[in-house]
Amino acid sequence: MPRPKIEDAEERLLSAGLNLFARLGTERVNTNAIARRARLGIGTFYSHFTDKYALLREIQLRTLAGIRVARLDALARASEQTALQVRRSAQAVVQFARSHPEAYRVTFGRERAGASRHGPVVSESSRPMAEALARLQAAGRIDAALDPELAARAYSSMEIGTLLWWLEDPGRAQEAALVDTLARMHPAVSGGV
Amino acid sequence: MPRPKIEDAEERLLSAGLNLFARLGTERVNTNAIARRARLGIGTFYSHFTDKYALLREIQLRTLAGIRVARLDALARASEQTALQVRRSAQAVVQFARSHPEAYRVTFGRERAGASRHGPVVSESSRPMAEALARLQAAGRIDAALDPELAARAYSSMEIGTLLWWLEDPGRAQEAALVDTLARMHPAVSGGV
Amino acid sequence: MPRPKIEDAEERLLSAGLNLFARLGTERVNTNAIARRARLGIGTFYSHFTDKYALLREIQLRTLAGIRVARLDALARASEQTALQVRRSAQAVVQFARSHPEAYRVTFGRERAGASRHGPVVSESSRPMAEALARLQAAGRIDAALDPELAARAYSSMEIGTLLWWLEDPGRAQEAALVDTLARMHPAVSGGV
Amino acid sequence: MPRPKIEDAEERLLSAGLNLFARLGTERVNTNAIARRARLGIGTFYSHFTDKYALLREIQLRTLAGIRVARLDALARASEQTALQVRRSAQAVVQFARSHPEAYRVTFGRERAGASRHGPVVSESSRPMAEALARLQAAGRIDAALDPELAARAYSSMEIGTLLWWLEDPGRAQEAALVDTLARMHPAVSGGV
DNA sequence: AATGAATGAGATTTCATTCAT
DNA sequence: TATGAATGAAATCTCATTCAT
């Protein structure tokens, strides 16, 4: 009898899931709670997602896409200068995290139990960055002894870990200081010859 | 039929738990499985730990203590030179992770759902390092513009994230390269004046 | 395989619970048994009642309401004469107990362990009766030395205890003799001036 | 190795059990807790009692014996006059309950789950009283229409129920008023011709 | 006789999932 | 398409009881 309104049920579910995941953690949220918060029947949940982790995956994919776009936008507007590009890129991510803290936490946070159930969405691919570092190395712009892949990997972990820590309490650091620290510790900057 | 023979039940449970947590992830392991693997009754589990997360916490505390000791040992043997100390410290942690991959993964890995249930054991405290950086700064040894707390935080995330990634497949990088990368990107080294 | 057919699950559970509680006692019945007897899944039990004691409470509330109604009905039909009202009231309760022996036993019986877990439902309130006795006293109809509250309390215990004993084996006494004894020993009758 | 001292382990267990049963209710006390409170090993419990209910039964038997003795003592000292004997008997029980509230509650209180497991200890035998009433009837001292057994039964319930209620909060009534009410409502008194 | 670690049957409770409406 | 009552496998946790010491 109900049938509330033929609306964006899927969006409602994604939004409800994001909020609950961020507040309670993936494991402490169940499908019934997501459907209830979306003001939809539990059956509706299952006609849109196969399970809780499918919804989580969709949230993560959207977040990763958002970050990619933000980063590319920033780079497009920045000059060719490496140090500036690094800074702009860091700035873009920090801004994204500040604007979408729930999405960032849900996507990168600890307690990603879903990963072990349905394979990781976030492979934390640092491939593009590794390639960029390799190019800089080839151009003699950074220390030849640096391992590009390891360095890229290390930087990614640093960025994610630091942002998650910051989001727990944004009062912990000024946004500008955060960007500065990330940029300084970026291998393309610190590793300069 | 209770009480067949007295044994070191607690150690057996810790070892079984470590193994299962590392292989399956905290959430996919239940108390029954831990007890069974330790070849003990489920009741024995509960007479030693209040729940799964109490056992997890004990594993983590032991791991953290082990790392602390390893790091201090390494520093005690190293000269006073900062760059060398940084390298020795990184080496100690890399060696610890290589020798106790399960413990490292269980302690620092993603999917730390238990943390949200019983409070985090691993605060990933970077306090000591922040203080060391501040001292170096006061001595004019590293850039005054660096924020010691942020930098320490960032380095910790980097170290942990990189080691977790490496442990997934140690073939990904030479141990020496790993140590080298961590040392290079350490703020006390890269941030030198 | 869920959801075979929609039914009045709650009534089925109440009825199954009443029967089992009466036969085995509150503590010897578990939620599984109640659900099984109601031919419902255990999950269905928990979607209707928070636990065993919530179901018990509902049974008790219904029983108390039933007795209240029966007593008021009887009084409404009786004349104003005190002795007759007392007799009619006793009669109403005896009839109720005879017609709903399980409900009476479950509501008033010993072994009300649940009470201590979730607060008593049956406060065995003798307030109304105490007030009635006080009015009769004021009107000089019963001994002024009688303590109305104590007397009301005492009568309630007597009524309940006697009925529980009788229900154990209704052959123990004629219903008429039971009513007669209760009426005779009622303070408004025996305490008359 | 322990072996604390060859003492009255049994008395210690009875005392611990009485205290715990009275505070928590029969069902919420377990054998381990009783042994712990008696500062004895759990094994010792089982070398003295077969289970929790055996200990409960022993407590109840002692209590019943105590009440019997108190009542007989009182009657022995009272004159032959019925009204006085009734009053003395009531007084004796009230005093006993006041002096041994835990024992009284544990013996007569609701939530006698053990009863259903091991058969009732307290049959609430009102046989002696029924016989006394019958004798009084034969002597023409009380109304011939009264059913002695029912009346005895009713009085017992009244006495127990009222005392349990009083023990919940002795401030509820003066001890003298209590004795007075019980005596007044005793069939040998109120039923007098 | 006293001990208490070990036991495991059994009770409670959760929640992903189905399917008749 | 949307619904939500019903389901039961699975997980957690308790506690009476045993028996080697």
Coordinates of N, CA and C (backbone and C1' of nucleotides) in Angstrom, one line a residue, chain D residues 2 4 41-44 48, chain E residues 1-7:
Chain D
P2 N 45.6 -24.6 48.3 CA 44.9 -23.6 49.2 C 44.6 -24.2 50.6
P4 N 42.0 -23.5 53.1 CA 42.1 -22.3 54.1 C 42.1 -22.7 55.5
G41 N 36.3 -22.5 47.6 CA 36.4 -22.9 46.2 C 35.1 -23.4 45.7
I42 N 34.9 -23.3 44.4 CA 33.6 -23.8 43.8 C 33.5 -25.3 44.1
G43 N 34.6 -26.0 44.1 CA 34.6 -27.4 44.3 C 34.0 -27.8 45.7
T44 N 34.3 -26.9 46.6 CA 33.8 -27.1 48.0 C 32.3 -27.0 48.1
H48 N 29.4 -30.2 49.4 CA 28.4 -30.0 50.5 C 27.0 -30.0 50.0
Chain E
dA1 P 35.7 -35.8 52.2 O5' 36.8 -34.8 52.8 C5' 36.9 -34.3 54.1 C4' 37.5 -33.0 54.0 C3' 36.7 -32.0 53.3 O3' 36.9 -30.7 53.8 C1' 38.7 -32.4 52.1
dA2 P 36.2 -29.4 53.1 O5' 37.3 -28.9 52.1 C5' 38.5 -28.4 52.6 C4' 39.3 -27.7 51.5 C3' 38.5 -26.7 50.7 O3' 39.3 -25.6 50.5 C1' 39.5 -28.4 49.3
dT3 P 38.7 -24.3 49.7 O5' 39.3 -24.6 48.2 C5' 40.7 -24.5 48.1 C4' 41.1 -24.9 46.7 C3' 40.4 -24.0 45.7 O3' 41.4 -23.1 45.2 C1' 40.5 -26.3 45.0
dG4 P 41.0 -21.6 44.8 O5' 40.9 -21.7 43.2 C5' 42.0 -22.2 42.5 C4' 41.5 -22.6 41.1 C3' 40.5 -21.6 40.5 O3' 40.7 -21.6 39.1 C1' 39.5 -23.7 40.6
dA5 P 41.4 -20.5 38.4 O5' 42.0 -21.2 37.1 C5' 43.0 -22.2 37.2 C4' 42.8 -23.2 36.1 C3' 42.4 -22.6 34.7 O3' 43.1 -23.4 33.8 C1' 40.7 -24.0 35.5
dA6 P 42.8 -23.1 32.2 O5' 41.6 -24.2 31.9 C5' 41.9 -25.5 32.1 C4' 40.6 -26.3 31.7 C3' 40.0 -25.9 30.3 O3' 39.9 -27.0 29.5 C1' 38.4 -26.0 32.1
dT7 P 39.2 -26.8 28.1 O5' 37.7 -27.2 28.3 C5' 37.4 -28.5 28.8 C4' 35.9 -28.6 29.1 C3' 35.1 -28.2 27.8 O3' 34.5 -29.4 27.4 C1' 34.2 -27.3 29.9

